[in-house]
Structures are given as structure tokens and as C-alpha cells.
Tab-separated table of C-alpha atoms in Angstrom:
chain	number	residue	atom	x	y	z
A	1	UNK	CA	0.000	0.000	0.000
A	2	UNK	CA	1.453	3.619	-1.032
A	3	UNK	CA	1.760	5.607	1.904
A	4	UNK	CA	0.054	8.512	0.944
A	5	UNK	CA	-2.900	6.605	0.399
A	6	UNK	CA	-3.065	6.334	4.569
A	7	UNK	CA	-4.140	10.098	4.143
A	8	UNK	CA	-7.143	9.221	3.138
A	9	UNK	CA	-8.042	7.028	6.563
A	10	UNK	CA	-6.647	10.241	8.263
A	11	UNK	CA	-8.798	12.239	6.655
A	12	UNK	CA	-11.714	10.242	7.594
A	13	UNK	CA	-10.730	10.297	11.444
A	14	UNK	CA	-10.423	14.109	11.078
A	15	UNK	CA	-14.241	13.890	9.664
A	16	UNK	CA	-15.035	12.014	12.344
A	17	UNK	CA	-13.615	13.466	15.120
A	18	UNK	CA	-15.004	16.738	13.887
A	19	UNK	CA	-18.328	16.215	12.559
A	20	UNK	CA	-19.756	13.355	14.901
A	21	UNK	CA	-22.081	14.634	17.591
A	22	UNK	CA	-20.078	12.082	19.947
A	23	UNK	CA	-16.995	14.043	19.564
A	24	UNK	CA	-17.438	17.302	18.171
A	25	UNK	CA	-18.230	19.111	20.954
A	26	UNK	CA	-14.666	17.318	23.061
A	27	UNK	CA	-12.926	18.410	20.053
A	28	UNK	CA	-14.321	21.878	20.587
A	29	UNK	CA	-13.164	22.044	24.534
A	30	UNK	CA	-9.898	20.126	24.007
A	31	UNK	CA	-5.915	21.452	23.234
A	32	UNK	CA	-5.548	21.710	19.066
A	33	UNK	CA	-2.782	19.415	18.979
A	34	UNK	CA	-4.915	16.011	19.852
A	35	UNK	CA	-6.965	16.992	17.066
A	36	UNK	CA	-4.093	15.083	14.980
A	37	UNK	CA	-3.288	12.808	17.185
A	38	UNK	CA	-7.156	11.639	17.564
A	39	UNK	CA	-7.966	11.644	13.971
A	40	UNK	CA	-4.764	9.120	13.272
A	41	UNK	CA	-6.138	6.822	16.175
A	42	UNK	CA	-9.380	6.832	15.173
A	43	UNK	CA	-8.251	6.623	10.900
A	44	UNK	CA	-6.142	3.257	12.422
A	45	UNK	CA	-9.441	2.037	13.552
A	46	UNK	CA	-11.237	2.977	10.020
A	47	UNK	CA	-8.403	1.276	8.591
A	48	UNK	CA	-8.713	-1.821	10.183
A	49	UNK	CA	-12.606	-1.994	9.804
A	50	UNK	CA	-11.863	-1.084	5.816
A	51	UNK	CA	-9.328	-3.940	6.017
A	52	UNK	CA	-11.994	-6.661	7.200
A	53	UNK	CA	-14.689	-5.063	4.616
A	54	UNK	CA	-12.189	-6.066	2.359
A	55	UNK	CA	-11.222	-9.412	3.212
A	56	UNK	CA	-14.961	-10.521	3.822
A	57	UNK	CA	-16.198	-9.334	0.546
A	58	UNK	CA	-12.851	-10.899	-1.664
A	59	UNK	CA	-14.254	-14.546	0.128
A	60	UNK	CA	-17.481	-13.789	-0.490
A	61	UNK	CA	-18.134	-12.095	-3.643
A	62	UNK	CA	-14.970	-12.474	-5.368
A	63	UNK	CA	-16.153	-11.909	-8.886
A	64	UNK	CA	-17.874	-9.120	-8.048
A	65	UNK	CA	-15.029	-7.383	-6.312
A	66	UNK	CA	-13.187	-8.098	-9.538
A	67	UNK	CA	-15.888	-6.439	-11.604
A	68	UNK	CA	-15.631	-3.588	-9.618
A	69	UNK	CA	-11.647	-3.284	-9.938
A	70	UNK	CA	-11.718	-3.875	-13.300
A	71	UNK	CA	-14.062	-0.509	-13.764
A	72	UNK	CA	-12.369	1.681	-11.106
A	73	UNK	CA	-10.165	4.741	-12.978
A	74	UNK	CA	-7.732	3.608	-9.985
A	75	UNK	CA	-6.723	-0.106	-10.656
A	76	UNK	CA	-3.262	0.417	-10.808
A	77	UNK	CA	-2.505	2.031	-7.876
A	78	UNK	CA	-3.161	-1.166	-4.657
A	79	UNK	CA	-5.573	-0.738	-2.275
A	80	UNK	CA	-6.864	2.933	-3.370
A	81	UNK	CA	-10.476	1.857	-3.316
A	82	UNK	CA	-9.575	0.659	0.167
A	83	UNK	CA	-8.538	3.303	1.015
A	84	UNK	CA	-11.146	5.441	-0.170
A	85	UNK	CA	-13.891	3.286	0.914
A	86	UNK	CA	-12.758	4.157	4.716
A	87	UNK	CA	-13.889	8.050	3.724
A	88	UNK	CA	-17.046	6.434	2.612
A	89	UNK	CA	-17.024	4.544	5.838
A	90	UNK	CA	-16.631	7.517	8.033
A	91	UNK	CA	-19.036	9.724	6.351
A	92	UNK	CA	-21.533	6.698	6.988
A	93	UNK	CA	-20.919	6.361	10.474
A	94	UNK	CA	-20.903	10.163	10.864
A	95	UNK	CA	-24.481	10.504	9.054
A	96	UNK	CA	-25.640	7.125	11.130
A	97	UNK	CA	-24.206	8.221	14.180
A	98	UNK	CA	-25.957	12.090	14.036
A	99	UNK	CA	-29.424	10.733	12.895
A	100	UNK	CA	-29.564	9.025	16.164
A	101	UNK	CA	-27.937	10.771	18.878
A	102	UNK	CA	-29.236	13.812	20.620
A	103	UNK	CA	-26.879	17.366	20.221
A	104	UNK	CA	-27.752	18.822	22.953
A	105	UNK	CA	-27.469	15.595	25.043
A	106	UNK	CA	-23.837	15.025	22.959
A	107	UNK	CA	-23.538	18.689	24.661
A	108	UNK	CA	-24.183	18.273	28.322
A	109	UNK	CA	-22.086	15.020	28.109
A	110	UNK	CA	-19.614	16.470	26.826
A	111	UNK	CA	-19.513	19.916	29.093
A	112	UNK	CA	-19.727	17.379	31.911
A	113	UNK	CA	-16.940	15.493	31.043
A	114	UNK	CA	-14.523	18.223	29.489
A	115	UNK	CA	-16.161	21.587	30.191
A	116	UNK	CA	-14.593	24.102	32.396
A	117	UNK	CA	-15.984	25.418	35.546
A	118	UNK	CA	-17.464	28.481	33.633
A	119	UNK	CA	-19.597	26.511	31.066
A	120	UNK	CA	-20.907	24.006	33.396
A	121	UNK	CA	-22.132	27.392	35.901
A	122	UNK	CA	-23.644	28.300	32.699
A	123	UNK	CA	-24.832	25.733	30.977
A	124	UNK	CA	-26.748	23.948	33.839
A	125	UNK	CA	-27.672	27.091	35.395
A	126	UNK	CA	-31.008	26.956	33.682
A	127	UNK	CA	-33.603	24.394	35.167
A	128	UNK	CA	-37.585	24.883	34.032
A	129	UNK	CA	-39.026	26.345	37.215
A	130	UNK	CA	-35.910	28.332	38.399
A	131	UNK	CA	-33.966	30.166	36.001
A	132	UNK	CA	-30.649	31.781	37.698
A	133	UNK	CA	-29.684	35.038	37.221
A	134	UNK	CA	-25.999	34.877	36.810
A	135	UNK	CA	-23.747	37.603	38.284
A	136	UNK	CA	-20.418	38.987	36.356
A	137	UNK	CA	-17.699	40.688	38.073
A	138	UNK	CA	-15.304	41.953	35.352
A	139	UNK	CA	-11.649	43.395	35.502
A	140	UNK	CA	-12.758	47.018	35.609
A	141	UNK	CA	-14.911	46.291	38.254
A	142	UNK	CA	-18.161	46.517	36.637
A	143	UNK	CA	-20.761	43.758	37.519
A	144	UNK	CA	-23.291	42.770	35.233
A	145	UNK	CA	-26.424	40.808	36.536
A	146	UNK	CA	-28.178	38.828	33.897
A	147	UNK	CA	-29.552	35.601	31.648
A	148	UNK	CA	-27.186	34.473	29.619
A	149	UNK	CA	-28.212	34.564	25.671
A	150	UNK	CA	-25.291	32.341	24.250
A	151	UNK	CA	-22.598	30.055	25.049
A	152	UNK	CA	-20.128	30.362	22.345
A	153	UNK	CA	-17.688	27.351	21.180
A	154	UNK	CA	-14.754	27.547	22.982
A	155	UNK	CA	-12.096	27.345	20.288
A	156	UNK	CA	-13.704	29.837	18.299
A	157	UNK	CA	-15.227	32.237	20.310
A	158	UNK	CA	-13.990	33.912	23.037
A	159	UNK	CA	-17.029	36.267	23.484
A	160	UNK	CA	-20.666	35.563	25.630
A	161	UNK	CA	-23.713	37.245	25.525
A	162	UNK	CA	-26.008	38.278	28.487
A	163	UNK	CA	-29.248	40.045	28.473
A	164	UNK	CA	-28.830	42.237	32.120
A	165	UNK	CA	-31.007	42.933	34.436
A	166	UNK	CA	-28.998	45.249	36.903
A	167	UNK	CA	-25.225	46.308	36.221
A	168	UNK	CA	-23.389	48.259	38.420
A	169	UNK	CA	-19.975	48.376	39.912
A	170	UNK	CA	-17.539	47.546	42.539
A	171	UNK	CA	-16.474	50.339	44.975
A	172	UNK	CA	-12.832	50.351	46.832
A	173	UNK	CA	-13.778	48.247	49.525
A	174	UNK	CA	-15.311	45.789	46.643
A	175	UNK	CA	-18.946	46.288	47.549
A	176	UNK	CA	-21.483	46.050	44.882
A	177	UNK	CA	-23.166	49.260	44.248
A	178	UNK	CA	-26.052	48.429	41.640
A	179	UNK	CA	-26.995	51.420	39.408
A	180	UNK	CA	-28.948	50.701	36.460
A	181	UNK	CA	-31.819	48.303	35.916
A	182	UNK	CA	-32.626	46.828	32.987
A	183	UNK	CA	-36.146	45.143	34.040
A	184	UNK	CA	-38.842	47.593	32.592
A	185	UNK	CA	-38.056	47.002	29.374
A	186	UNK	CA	-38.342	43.189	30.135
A	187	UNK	CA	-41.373	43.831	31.739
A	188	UNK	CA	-42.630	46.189	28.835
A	189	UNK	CA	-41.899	43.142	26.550
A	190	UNK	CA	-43.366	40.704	28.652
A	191	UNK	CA	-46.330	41.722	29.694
A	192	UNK	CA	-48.126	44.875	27.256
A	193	UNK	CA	-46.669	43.549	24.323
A	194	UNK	CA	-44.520	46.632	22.935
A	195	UNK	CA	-41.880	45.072	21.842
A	196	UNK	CA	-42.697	42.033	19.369
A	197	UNK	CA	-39.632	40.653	19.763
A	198	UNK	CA	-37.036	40.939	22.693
A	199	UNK	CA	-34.006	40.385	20.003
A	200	UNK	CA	-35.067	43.383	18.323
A	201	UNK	CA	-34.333	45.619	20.913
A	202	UNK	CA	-30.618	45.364	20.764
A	203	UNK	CA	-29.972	45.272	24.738
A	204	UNK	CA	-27.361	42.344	24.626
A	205	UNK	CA	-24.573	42.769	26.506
A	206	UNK	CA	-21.294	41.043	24.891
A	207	UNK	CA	-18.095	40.076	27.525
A	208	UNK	CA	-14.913	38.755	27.327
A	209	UNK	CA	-14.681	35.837	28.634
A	210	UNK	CA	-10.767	36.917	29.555
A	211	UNK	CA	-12.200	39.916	31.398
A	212	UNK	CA	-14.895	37.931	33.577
A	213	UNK	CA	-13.001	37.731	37.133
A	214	UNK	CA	-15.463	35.864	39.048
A	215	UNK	CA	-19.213	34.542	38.503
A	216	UNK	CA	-21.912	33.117	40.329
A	217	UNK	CA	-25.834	32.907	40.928
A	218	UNK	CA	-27.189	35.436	41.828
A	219	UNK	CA	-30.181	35.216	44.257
A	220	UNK	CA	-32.416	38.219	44.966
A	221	UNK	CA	-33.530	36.636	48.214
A	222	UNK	CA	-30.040	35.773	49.348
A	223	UNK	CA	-28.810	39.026	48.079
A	224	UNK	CA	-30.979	40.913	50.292
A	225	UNK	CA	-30.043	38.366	53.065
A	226	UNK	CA	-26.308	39.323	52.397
A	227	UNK	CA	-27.222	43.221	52.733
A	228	UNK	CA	-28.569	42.985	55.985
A	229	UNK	CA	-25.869	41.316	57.511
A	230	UNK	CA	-23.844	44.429	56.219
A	231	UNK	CA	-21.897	42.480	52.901
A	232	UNK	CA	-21.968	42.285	49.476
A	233	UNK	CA	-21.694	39.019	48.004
B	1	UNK	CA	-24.700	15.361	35.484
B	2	UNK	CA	-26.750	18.221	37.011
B	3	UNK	CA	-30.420	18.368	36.423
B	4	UNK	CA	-31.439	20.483	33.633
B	5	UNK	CA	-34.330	20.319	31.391
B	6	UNK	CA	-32.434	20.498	27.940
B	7	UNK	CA	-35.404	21.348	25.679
B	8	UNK	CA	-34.892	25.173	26.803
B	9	UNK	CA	-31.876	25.122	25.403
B	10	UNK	CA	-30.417	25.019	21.498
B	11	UNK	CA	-27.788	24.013	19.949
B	12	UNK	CA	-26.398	24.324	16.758
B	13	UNK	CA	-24.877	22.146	14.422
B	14	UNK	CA	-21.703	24.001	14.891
B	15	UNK	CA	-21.917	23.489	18.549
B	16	UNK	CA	-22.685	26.549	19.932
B	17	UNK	CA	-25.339	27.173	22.426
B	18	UNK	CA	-28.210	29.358	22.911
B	19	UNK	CA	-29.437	29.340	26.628
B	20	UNK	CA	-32.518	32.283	25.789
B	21	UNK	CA	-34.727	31.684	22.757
B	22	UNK	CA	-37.069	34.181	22.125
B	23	UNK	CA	-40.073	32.248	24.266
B	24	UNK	CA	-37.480	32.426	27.186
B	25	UNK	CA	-39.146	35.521	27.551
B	26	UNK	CA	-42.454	34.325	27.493
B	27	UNK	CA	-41.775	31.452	30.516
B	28	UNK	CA	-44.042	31.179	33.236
B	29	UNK	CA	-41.004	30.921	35.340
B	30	UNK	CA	-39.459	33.821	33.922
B	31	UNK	CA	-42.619	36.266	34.264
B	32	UNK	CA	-42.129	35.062	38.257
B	33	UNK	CA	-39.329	36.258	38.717
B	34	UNK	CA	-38.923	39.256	36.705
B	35	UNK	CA	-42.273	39.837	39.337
B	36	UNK	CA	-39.793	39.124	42.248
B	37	UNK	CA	-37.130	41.559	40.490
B	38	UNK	CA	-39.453	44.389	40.184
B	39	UNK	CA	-40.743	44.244	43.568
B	40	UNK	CA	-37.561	43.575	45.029
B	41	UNK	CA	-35.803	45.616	47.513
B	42	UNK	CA	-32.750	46.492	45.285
B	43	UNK	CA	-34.515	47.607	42.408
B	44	UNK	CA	-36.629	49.937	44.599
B	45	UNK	CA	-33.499	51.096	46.135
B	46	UNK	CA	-31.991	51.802	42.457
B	47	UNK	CA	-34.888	53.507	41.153
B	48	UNK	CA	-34.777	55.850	44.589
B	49	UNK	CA	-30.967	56.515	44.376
B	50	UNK	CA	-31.840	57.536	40.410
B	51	UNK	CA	-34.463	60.157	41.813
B	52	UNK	CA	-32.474	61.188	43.859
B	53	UNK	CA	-29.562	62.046	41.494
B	54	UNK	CA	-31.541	63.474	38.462
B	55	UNK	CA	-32.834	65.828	41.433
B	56	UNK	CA	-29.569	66.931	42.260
B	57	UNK	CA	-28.216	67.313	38.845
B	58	UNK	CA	-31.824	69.352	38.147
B	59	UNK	CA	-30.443	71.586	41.237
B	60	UNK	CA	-26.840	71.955	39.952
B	61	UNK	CA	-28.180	73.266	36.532
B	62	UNK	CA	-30.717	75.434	37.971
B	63	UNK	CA	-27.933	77.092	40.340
B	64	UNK	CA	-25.902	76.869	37.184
């Protein structure tokens, strides 16, 4: 076998390891450099599977295979429909793979398994009958109180996206001094109907993720808790 | 793994996530507590500090 035809097994690892809900979304939250170290593992595997295609169908349907060497434009080069079959075999399991498992439940595995602390705040902040307000300290010392619109993919993005409801800053002494609420035009949205569509109204707040220096829930109940007691949380 | 209901949440084929979709807005739970919010101590306390400082800035450009 020619060696650059193990490119083509490589490839299909890379297509794999990129495209398949199981692994995508690792890919997304792991270092660059296993990308290529992955793909060749998992193109060894294709290989191998390619390899026993082969072998079953020469004992089995031996004239057949022969028909279908005889046509291919690639005959003289050995084992190049092998080794293009494995693309064919990862695309395949890629296509199978997506049309039965769940993205978002690929997601949460994922986050769960690879995620870092700030995604898994984020992502599983948001249950059906309590939705958290988040709170975002930043560099500058501006705090930002809000829902979270987007989670962005970690190797791409660097950037989230909150809708606030309060923002404010830190003082000296680091207490939270809350100037500016956003709720109104929530409310105005919500319940007369002025706004048709809460996207439209432009009011997203985009943050660093580099500039975030602390987050947590925020609590109105506990927050008030924490201000009698004479704190800030 | 936590417990989250994952139908409130999107994601793409790309992989990124949207936590608010347009009917977050329009969630029972949500309408709750934006309720809370605007009856909350803290945003009472904001809106009074606001009054509070338009009036003096009204003052400073009257005596201005």
C-alpha cells in the first residue's frame, strides 16, 4: 500500500472526530494538537474496519469485487479503493451516528466530562421552574447581573452574551453598588406587548470571557439576606 | 450530570449554544421572577438613588 494513500483514513478520522455529535463538541473544549493525534487513532481504527470489509467481501463475492476493480479509474494504484472506501465509511458512520444521537445531550455530556468550571455554571444554570440570574464581576470592576443569551464554542469564540437585568460596579472596599436596571423594558416586553420581539431591541450585553473575574448565581432573596448582615456578596 | 431540562436550550450544528430563545421571555417561570425583580428591595433602592440624582443634577443646573 502507497503511503500517501493512509491520508485518506486520516482524513476520515479528522471527519469524524469533527463532525460526529459524539466528539465534536470534546474536540471543541480540548488542546488543538490532539486533534491530529485523535484523527490518526481513530483513521487506524477505520483502517482496520476497511481492512476486514475487504477481506470478507474478496471470500465472499470475489467476482464481483473483480468487476468492480476492473471498472475503477484507480486499478493500478493497490488498495486505493480501500482506502477510499474508509472516507465512505466515516461519512456513513458520521451521518448514522448524528441521525440518532441527541446534540444537545452530545452537549451536556460532553460539558460534563470536558467543560470548564465556567460553562458548566452556565450551561446547567437553567432548570424549568428556576432560572438563575448569573452575576459577572469583570476586571474594571463593573458587575453585570443577567440571563445568559449564548454560550459560544470555545475554540472559536472567546465572546458571551447576556441580556442584564442590573449592572453596576464595585467600589474600593469591593462592595457592589447596583446602578442601572434593565427590568422595565423586560417587563414592557413581557407583559403589554410593545416590543414584538425581545431580540429586536438590541440590549445584549457582549463580555470577554478573559475579562470575567469571578461569577456566580445570583439570588435576589439571598442578596438581600447578604445586605442585611452588612456584605456584598 | 446536574439536572437540567435540555429542551430550553439550542444548539447548533456548529456546537454553539443558545441558553434564551425568544419564548425564554415568554416562561411562566421567567414572568415570576422578573415579578420578584421588580418588587424587590434592590430595584426599589436603584430607582430611589436615580431620583435622587436626576434631582440633584436638576439643582446643579438650575444654580448653574
Amino acid at each position: 500500500m502507497p503511503w500517501n494513500l493512509l491520508l485518506l483514513p486520516l482524513a476520515g478520522g479528522y471527519y469524524i472526530f469533527t463532525r460526529c455529535n459524539v466528539y465534536k463538541f470534546k474536540q471543541q473544549r480540548l488542546d488543538k494538537q490532539r486533534l491530529i493525534f485523535e484523527s490518526i487513532l481513530i483513521g487506524i481504527v477505520i483502517l482496520l474496519i476497511t481492512f476486514l470489509f475487504r477481506t470478507l467481501f474478496f471470500n465472499f463475492i470475489p467476482t464481483l469485487m473483480d468487476q468492480i476493480y476492473s471498472l475503477s479509474p484507480l486499478k493500478s494504484i493497490p488498495y486505493s479503493l480501500t482506502s477510499l472506501f474508509s472516507v465512505v465509511i466515516s461519512v456513513v458512520y458520521v451521518k448514522i451516528i448524528n441521525h440518532f444521537k441527541d446534540p444537545d445531550k452530545c452537549l451536556y455530556d460532553s460539558i460534563n466530562e470536558v467543560g470548564n468550571e465556567f460553562e458548566k455554571l452556565v450551561c446547567f444554570s437553567q432548570e424549568p421552574e428556576n432560572i438563575k440570574l448569573l452575576q459577572f464581576t469583570l476586571d474594571n470592576k463593573k458587575v453585570y447581573v443577567g440571563w445568559v443569551r449564548e454560550l459560544p464554542i470555545p475554540s472559536i469564540s472567546t465572546h458571551i452574551k447576556i441580556y442584564p437585568a442590573y449592572s453596576g460596579f464595585r467600589n474600593d472596599s469591593l462592595e457592589i453598588n447596583f446602578t442601572t436596571e434593565y427590568l422595565p423594558i423586560y417587563s414592557s416586553y413581557v407583559y403589554n406587548g410593545e416590543a414584538t420581539n425581545i431580540f429586536d431591541l438590541g440590549i445584549e450585553v457582549v463580555i470577554e470571557i478573559s475579562n470575567i473575574v469571578t461569577v456566580s448565581n445570583f439570588d435576589i432573596a439571598m442578596y438581600a439576606k447578604f445586605q442585611k448582615i452588612g456584605g456584598s456578596k | 450530570m446536574p439536572k437540567t431540562n435540555q429542551k430550553y436550550i439550542h444548539v447548533t450544528d456548529s456546537g454553539k449554544v443558545y441558553i434564551t430563545e425568544a419564548d425564554f421571555f415568554k416562561r411562566p417561570a421567567f414572568k415570576e421572577q422578573l415579578e420578584k425583580l421588580m418588587n424587590s428591595d434592590l430595584t426599589k433602592q436603584i430607582r430611589e438613588r436615580n431620583k435622587s440624582k436626576s434631582k440633584e443634577n436638576q439643582e446643579a443646573s438650575l444654580e448653574g
